[in-house]
């Protein structure tokens, strides 16, 4: 990428360290030996000793070094190092025998002698070791070409050496057979060894390259010294301890150093992949390897020309060897020609296959050079990006990426290229890409390395990103007013408190409730109520500053976050916030024009709480909530500032919670069940357990009434209701078992806060023990997860639910569609049933916007293979609309309210309910099956009786005191 700072990173060169120190020490030792050999070591006896036993010690060191490395390292070249150890050991034994004759016995070395056999045994292990190091051919033609190359090199060297020297030493007149064989064995084995060294130089494996090069250099130096020793000129004047021994000594020391080169340079570390060969070295090596047969033939020709030009008769050995070399060259070229034809056809076939795959792929494949220039772009770019592939080739990749994403993409590319390929073979990058029309597309790319550059396999994910953004917006915003919901508002309050500085003093939270909203729903209708809420949200949003935040918590409750202006005077801050709150109250209390031009009026009760130092978001919002309820209790339509005295309400709630526990122990609670009806058939498929508190007058109070007094955080039930939850579970399982024995085996839904499953108040295996104790069949108990506390650990909750599902307990998600927590739970948790929130059911007939949202959520449930239960189906029109949208089950006053056990069994015996769209209804509302009277007023006070539960957009009642 040629943008500034966007070039692909390069690995830093390494140098120095222990490797340089070892090489310097090796050079000093070899140089010291060579210096001693040049100056004769000071005496003939010392020169002989160093020439014999010095070489024996160096060869023994090489043998020990190679053997120790091969014995302690588990590499695929281990046999080669063991063979080099054996070869060096033979050289060490030969020099030791030579020293025994010259130094110990003080007499000339006989010819032949045991030393000669040791020296002859030096070559075979070294030759086999070189074969192990060579890169093995993968085809038969490769093996044949390797053999021919070896003979080309060996035959050429044999021709040249025979012409120069061997022909003169091959006259065996007057010599013994052993002496004659020994005279030819030395140079012939050296020729074979030289052939292997040259062949391996072009066919060696790329792994452990430094060690192999050092071993080849050691053998080449040894063979060179052997060749000089066997020449007639030097052999007649050779004495132990001369400069020729320095060459052998250096060769042995190089062999001792060879296996540890890779360890010092870090090429062959355990668990690491070998570093790649620099690309610049491959063309040169390939060219020399291709020229090897021709160079061998040229050497053979030189040997023959030498005899002709010198006036000698061409020796039969030279002529025969030269003919075989030429024949081997012709055969090799024929094999290589056929192999090249086969490889060309295979390459063309693979290229066509690759081209068809690339051109037929819907993903765009791009290859970028290290400079960031696009070298190749697949034809799919025309359909994905709206730009021809030829147009993109040659352009800079950085110019196509959105400037805001370029820095992140470059950082990820650099990090990826710096990582070891074995640890991270690919990476994934998502950024915005410029299309042919100039628009920005969201593109997801899988990136791979390619000859120093990169391969991008890209696809257009714009629709997915838009859907994710839409779902995220839906999860964090109220579906009716499009204001932020409680979860997003809580997050913004937390950010405001975490980012507050000294100059931000005066930050406050306002809780707003519309007084008289229930009367609007009852008189004008819920559609008009929805319009009023939308207008109120718009007024609220227009009345705050750009940096402030607003939200709707559900029903007629709103909130506002006012960021402080840094005023240090507490009285001035209070006056400013109260002035803002009073202005909001007046704005929200202005008349509203709703459906049909009807003018309606509501008032606004506002509670204000300031952000004191060290306060938490939950405490701040709770304080504002308490102040708002104090404003409603004080007469509504007013503004109240939070005061610490309001904590007395919390104390009273605690006292009433104690009364709840006492009532539970005294048997004042009853368990009712509301039928869950299949919308398509009217059949009762399950029942929902609902606890009621029976007062001394025989009135059953609803959960909304007796649980409200124990709520400390308005998003979840207090831990003080844990005992009631256990009682509900136990009682529901007990009555389900009785119904099963009576022939009514219907599952029972039991509502349980999600956090309760992870709370100590409900020990592990409690639910399993209840199921076993009452003998419930698999699927007979369905847990309705409620609560939207973002602090719940979803990972731990997921493990708990998986364990329950294996035990036969089904899981339902209660209140789906009411917030971000529900969407997170749907994505992470094993859910069987989705229970639509009452807020989605209310107004689903009148509000097209709510109708679309509910239909979309039902489609999600259907696509995930889950059942859907609509909560709060109170009107026939709602049941018909939900059935048309794909909802499978419903629960509400349109079918039946909460029933006691006697009436529930009567309903089960009676059979399916009449469907709302059944012609037998005549368009009339379906009759509900005798729900027990439920009081909807305050606990302990006077109030009217109602059969149906309250709707979600009703006016917030004054809490019991």
JSON list of C-alpha atoms in Angstrom, two decimals, residues 590-692:
[
{"chain": "A", "resi": 590, "resn": "UNK", "atom": "CA", "xyz": [-49.47, 21.49, 26.41]},
{"chain": "A", "resi": 591, "resn": "UNK", "atom": "CA", "xyz": [-52.51, 20.11, 24.52]},
{"chain": "A", "resi": 592, "resn": "UNK", "atom": "CA", "xyz": [-51.96, 17.28, 22.01]},
{"chain": "A", "resi": 593, "resn": "UNK", "atom": "CA", "xyz": [-53.83, 16.85, 18.72]},
{"chain": "A", "resi": 594, "resn": "UNK", "atom": "CA", "xyz": [-54.32, 13.13, 18.17]},
{"chain": "A", "resi": 595, "resn": "UNK", "atom": "CA", "xyz": [-56.30, 10.91, 15.79]},
{"chain": "A", "resi": 596, "resn": "UNK", "atom": "CA", "xyz": [-59.32, 12.62, 14.29]},
{"chain": "A", "resi": 597, "resn": "UNK", "atom": "CA", "xyz": [-58.22, 16.08, 15.42]},
{"chain": "A", "resi": 598, "resn": "UNK", "atom": "CA", "xyz": [-59.11, 15.37, 19.04]},
{"chain": "A", "resi": 599, "resn": "UNK", "atom": "CA", "xyz": [-57.34, 17.55, 21.56]},
{"chain": "A", "resi": 600, "resn": "UNK", "atom": "CA", "xyz": [-56.21, 15.82, 24.73]},
{"chain": "A", "resi": 601, "resn": "UNK", "atom": "CA", "xyz": [-54.25, 17.00, 27.74]},
{"chain": "A", "resi": 602, "resn": "UNK", "atom": "CA", "xyz": [-51.90, 15.26, 30.14]},
{"chain": "A", "resi": 603, "resn": "UNK", "atom": "CA", "xyz": [-49.68, 16.57, 32.89]},
{"chain": "A", "resi": 604, "resn": "UNK", "atom": "CA", "xyz": [-46.08, 15.66, 33.64]},
{"chain": "A", "resi": 605, "resn": "UNK", "atom": "CA", "xyz": [-44.60, 14.57, 36.97]},
{"chain": "A", "resi": 606, "resn": "UNK", "atom": "CA", "xyz": [-40.82, 14.99, 37.00]},
{"chain": "A", "resi": 607, "resn": "UNK", "atom": "CA", "xyz": [-38.28, 13.75, 39.49]},
{"chain": "A", "resi": 608, "resn": "UNK", "atom": "CA", "xyz": [-34.77, 15.25, 39.56]},
{"chain": "A", "resi": 609, "resn": "UNK", "atom": "CA", "xyz": [-31.59, 13.73, 41.03]},
{"chain": "A", "resi": 610, "resn": "UNK", "atom": "CA", "xyz": [-28.10, 15.25, 40.90]},
{"chain": "A", "resi": 611, "resn": "UNK", "atom": "CA", "xyz": [-24.94, 13.24, 40.24]},
{"chain": "A", "resi": 612, "resn": "UNK", "atom": "CA", "xyz": [-23.01, 13.49, 43.46]},
{"chain": "A", "resi": 613, "resn": "UNK", "atom": "CA", "xyz": [-19.34, 12.45, 43.67]},
{"chain": "A", "resi": 614, "resn": "UNK", "atom": "CA", "xyz": [-18.96, 8.66, 43.79]},
{"chain": "A", "resi": 615, "resn": "UNK", "atom": "CA", "xyz": [-22.56, 7.91, 42.83]},
{"chain": "A", "resi": 616, "resn": "UNK", "atom": "CA", "xyz": [-23.30, 4.96, 40.56]},
{"chain": "A", "resi": 617, "resn": "UNK", "atom": "CA", "xyz": [-25.62, 5.06, 37.51]},
{"chain": "A", "resi": 618, "resn": "UNK", "atom": "CA", "xyz": [-28.10, 2.73, 39.20]},
{"chain": "A", "resi": 619, "resn": "UNK", "atom": "CA", "xyz": [-28.24, 4.82, 42.35]},
{"chain": "A", "resi": 620, "resn": "UNK", "atom": "CA", "xyz": [-28.62, 8.06, 40.38]},
{"chain": "A", "resi": 621, "resn": "UNK", "atom": "CA", "xyz": [-31.49, 6.68, 38.30]},
{"chain": "A", "resi": 622, "resn": "UNK", "atom": "CA", "xyz": [-33.13, 5.16, 41.38]},
{"chain": "A", "resi": 623, "resn": "UNK", "atom": "CA", "xyz": [-32.99, 8.52, 43.15]},
{"chain": "A", "resi": 624, "resn": "UNK", "atom": "CA", "xyz": [-34.64, 10.24, 40.19]},
{"chain": "A", "resi": 625, "resn": "UNK", "atom": "CA", "xyz": [-37.27, 7.47, 40.09]},
{"chain": "A", "resi": 626, "resn": "UNK", "atom": "CA", "xyz": [-38.03, 7.96, 43.79]},
{"chain": "A", "resi": 627, "resn": "UNK", "atom": "CA", "xyz": [-38.33, 11.72, 43.26]},
{"chain": "A", "resi": 628, "resn": "UNK", "atom": "CA", "xyz": [-40.73, 11.18, 40.35]},
{"chain": "A", "resi": 629, "resn": "UNK", "atom": "CA", "xyz": [-43.00, 8.95, 42.43]},
{"chain": "A", "resi": 630, "resn": "UNK", "atom": "CA", "xyz": [-42.89, 11.52, 45.20]},
{"chain": "A", "resi": 631, "resn": "UNK", "atom": "CA", "xyz": [-44.09, 14.11, 42.66]},
{"chain": "A", "resi": 632, "resn": "UNK", "atom": "CA", "xyz": [-47.02, 11.82, 41.69]},
{"chain": "A", "resi": 633, "resn": "UNK", "atom": "CA", "xyz": [-47.90, 11.22, 45.31]},
{"chain": "A", "resi": 634, "resn": "UNK", "atom": "CA", "xyz": [-47.78, 14.95, 46.01]},
{"chain": "A", "resi": 635, "resn": "UNK", "atom": "CA", "xyz": [-50.52, 15.73, 43.51]},
{"chain": "A", "resi": 636, "resn": "UNK", "atom": "CA", "xyz": [-49.00, 15.11, 40.04]},
{"chain": "A", "resi": 637, "resn": "UNK", "atom": "CA", "xyz": [-48.09, 17.73, 37.47]},
{"chain": "A", "resi": 638, "resn": "UNK", "atom": "CA", "xyz": [-45.12, 18.98, 39.48]},
{"chain": "A", "resi": 639, "resn": "UNK", "atom": "CA", "xyz": [-41.32, 18.76, 39.84]},
{"chain": "A", "resi": 640, "resn": "UNK", "atom": "CA", "xyz": [-39.67, 17.13, 42.85]},
{"chain": "A", "resi": 641, "resn": "UNK", "atom": "CA", "xyz": [-35.99, 17.16, 43.74]},
{"chain": "A", "resi": 642, "resn": "UNK", "atom": "CA", "xyz": [-34.57, 14.04, 45.33]},
{"chain": "A", "resi": 643, "resn": "UNK", "atom": "CA", "xyz": [-33.86, 14.27, 49.04]},
{"chain": "A", "resi": 644, "resn": "UNK", "atom": "CA", "xyz": [-32.29, 11.66, 51.31]},
{"chain": "A", "resi": 645, "resn": "UNK", "atom": "CA", "xyz": [-35.55, 11.50, 53.29]},
{"chain": "A", "resi": 646, "resn": "UNK", "atom": "CA", "xyz": [-37.06, 9.61, 50.39]},
{"chain": "A", "resi": 647, "resn": "UNK", "atom": "CA", "xyz": [-35.11, 6.58, 51.53]},
{"chain": "A", "resi": 648, "resn": "UNK", "atom": "CA", "xyz": [-37.87, 6.11, 54.08]},
{"chain": "A", "resi": 649, "resn": "UNK", "atom": "CA", "xyz": [-39.91, 4.68, 51.20]},
{"chain": "A", "resi": 650, "resn": "UNK", "atom": "CA", "xyz": [-37.28, 2.03, 50.75]},
{"chain": "A", "resi": 651, "resn": "UNK", "atom": "CA", "xyz": [-37.55, 1.16, 54.43]},
{"chain": "A", "resi": 652, "resn": "UNK", "atom": "CA", "xyz": [-41.29, 0.79, 54.12]},
{"chain": "A", "resi": 653, "resn": "UNK", "atom": "CA", "xyz": [-40.83, -1.49, 51.16]},
{"chain": "A", "resi": 654, "resn": "UNK", "atom": "CA", "xyz": [-38.49, -3.62, 53.18]},
{"chain": "A", "resi": 655, "resn": "UNK", "atom": "CA", "xyz": [-41.09, -3.88, 55.92]},
{"chain": "A", "resi": 656, "resn": "UNK", "atom": "CA", "xyz": [-43.72, -4.92, 53.42]},
{"chain": "A", "resi": 657, "resn": "UNK", "atom": "CA", "xyz": [-41.30, -7.48, 51.96]},
{"chain": "A", "resi": 658, "resn": "UNK", "atom": "CA", "xyz": [-41.11, -8.96, 55.46]},
{"chain": "A", "resi": 659, "resn": "UNK", "atom": "CA", "xyz": [-44.87, -9.15, 55.44]},
{"chain": "A", "resi": 660, "resn": "UNK", "atom": "CA", "xyz": [-44.66, -11.00, 52.14]},
{"chain": "A", "resi": 661, "resn": "UNK", "atom": "CA", "xyz": [-42.36, -13.62, 53.63]},
{"chain": "A", "resi": 662, "resn": "UNK", "atom": "CA", "xyz": [-44.69, -14.00, 56.59]},
{"chain": "A", "resi": 663, "resn": "UNK", "atom": "CA", "xyz": [-47.65, -14.39, 54.26]},
{"chain": "A", "resi": 664, "resn": "UNK", "atom": "CA", "xyz": [-45.74, -17.03, 52.33]},
{"chain": "A", "resi": 665, "resn": "UNK", "atom": "CA", "xyz": [-45.05, -19.06, 55.46]},
{"chain": "A", "resi": 666, "resn": "UNK", "atom": "CA", "xyz": [-48.64, -18.67, 56.64]},
{"chain": "A", "resi": 667, "resn": "UNK", "atom": "CA", "xyz": [-50.05, -19.99, 53.40]},
{"chain": "A", "resi": 668, "resn": "UNK", "atom": "CA", "xyz": [-51.60, -16.72, 52.22]},
{"chain": "A", "resi": 669, "resn": "UNK", "atom": "CA", "xyz": [-50.31, -17.22, 48.67]},
{"chain": "A", "resi": 670, "resn": "UNK", "atom": "CA", "xyz": [-52.23, -19.06, 45.97]},
{"chain": "A", "resi": 671, "resn": "UNK", "atom": "CA", "xyz": [-51.07, -20.28, 42.57]},
{"chain": "A", "resi": 672, "resn": "UNK", "atom": "CA", "xyz": [-53.27, -19.61, 39.55]},
{"chain": "A", "resi": 673, "resn": "UNK", "atom": "CA", "xyz": [-52.70, -20.70, 35.98]},
{"chain": "A", "resi": 674, "resn": "UNK", "atom": "CA", "xyz": [-53.50, -18.83, 32.79]},
{"chain": "A", "resi": 675, "resn": "UNK", "atom": "CA", "xyz": [-53.98, -20.99, 29.67]},
{"chain": "A", "resi": 676, "resn": "UNK", "atom": "CA", "xyz": [-51.53, -20.69, 26.77]},
{"chain": "A", "resi": 677, "resn": "UNK", "atom": "CA", "xyz": [-53.65, -21.21, 23.64]},
{"chain": "A", "resi": 678, "resn": "UNK", "atom": "CA", "xyz": [-52.58, -22.35, 20.20]},
{"chain": "A", "resi": 679, "resn": "UNK", "atom": "CA", "xyz": [-53.82, -19.55, 17.95]},
{"chain": "A", "resi": 680, "resn": "UNK", "atom": "CA", "xyz": [-54.47, -21.82, 14.98]},
{"chain": "A", "resi": 681, "resn": "UNK", "atom": "CA", "xyz": [-56.71, -24.33, 16.81]},
{"chain": "A", "resi": 682, "resn": "UNK", "atom": "CA", "xyz": [-57.73, -22.70, 20.10]},
{"chain": "A", "resi": 683, "resn": "UNK", "atom": "CA", "xyz": [-56.35, -25.72, 21.96]},
{"chain": "A", "resi": 684, "resn": "UNK", "atom": "CA", "xyz": [-54.75, -25.22, 25.38]},
{"chain": "A", "resi": 685, "resn": "UNK", "atom": "CA", "xyz": [-51.16, -26.41, 24.94]},
{"chain": "A", "resi": 686, "resn": "UNK", "atom": "CA", "xyz": [-49.67, -25.13, 28.21]},
{"chain": "A", "resi": 687, "resn": "UNK", "atom": "CA", "xyz": [-50.47, -23.13, 31.32]},
{"chain": "A", "resi": 688, "resn": "UNK", "atom": "CA", "xyz": [-48.61, -20.19, 32.87]},
{"chain": "A", "resi": 689, "resn": "UNK", "atom": "CA", "xyz": [-48.23, -20.28, 36.64]},
{"chain": "A", "resi": 690, "resn": "UNK", "atom": "CA", "xyz": [-48.98, -16.96, 38.40]},
{"chain": "A", "resi": 691, "resn": "UNK", "atom": "CA", "xyz": [-48.73, -16.37, 42.13]},
{"chain": "A", "resi": 692, "resn": "UNK", "atom": "CA", "xyz": [-51.38, -14.32, 43.99]}
]
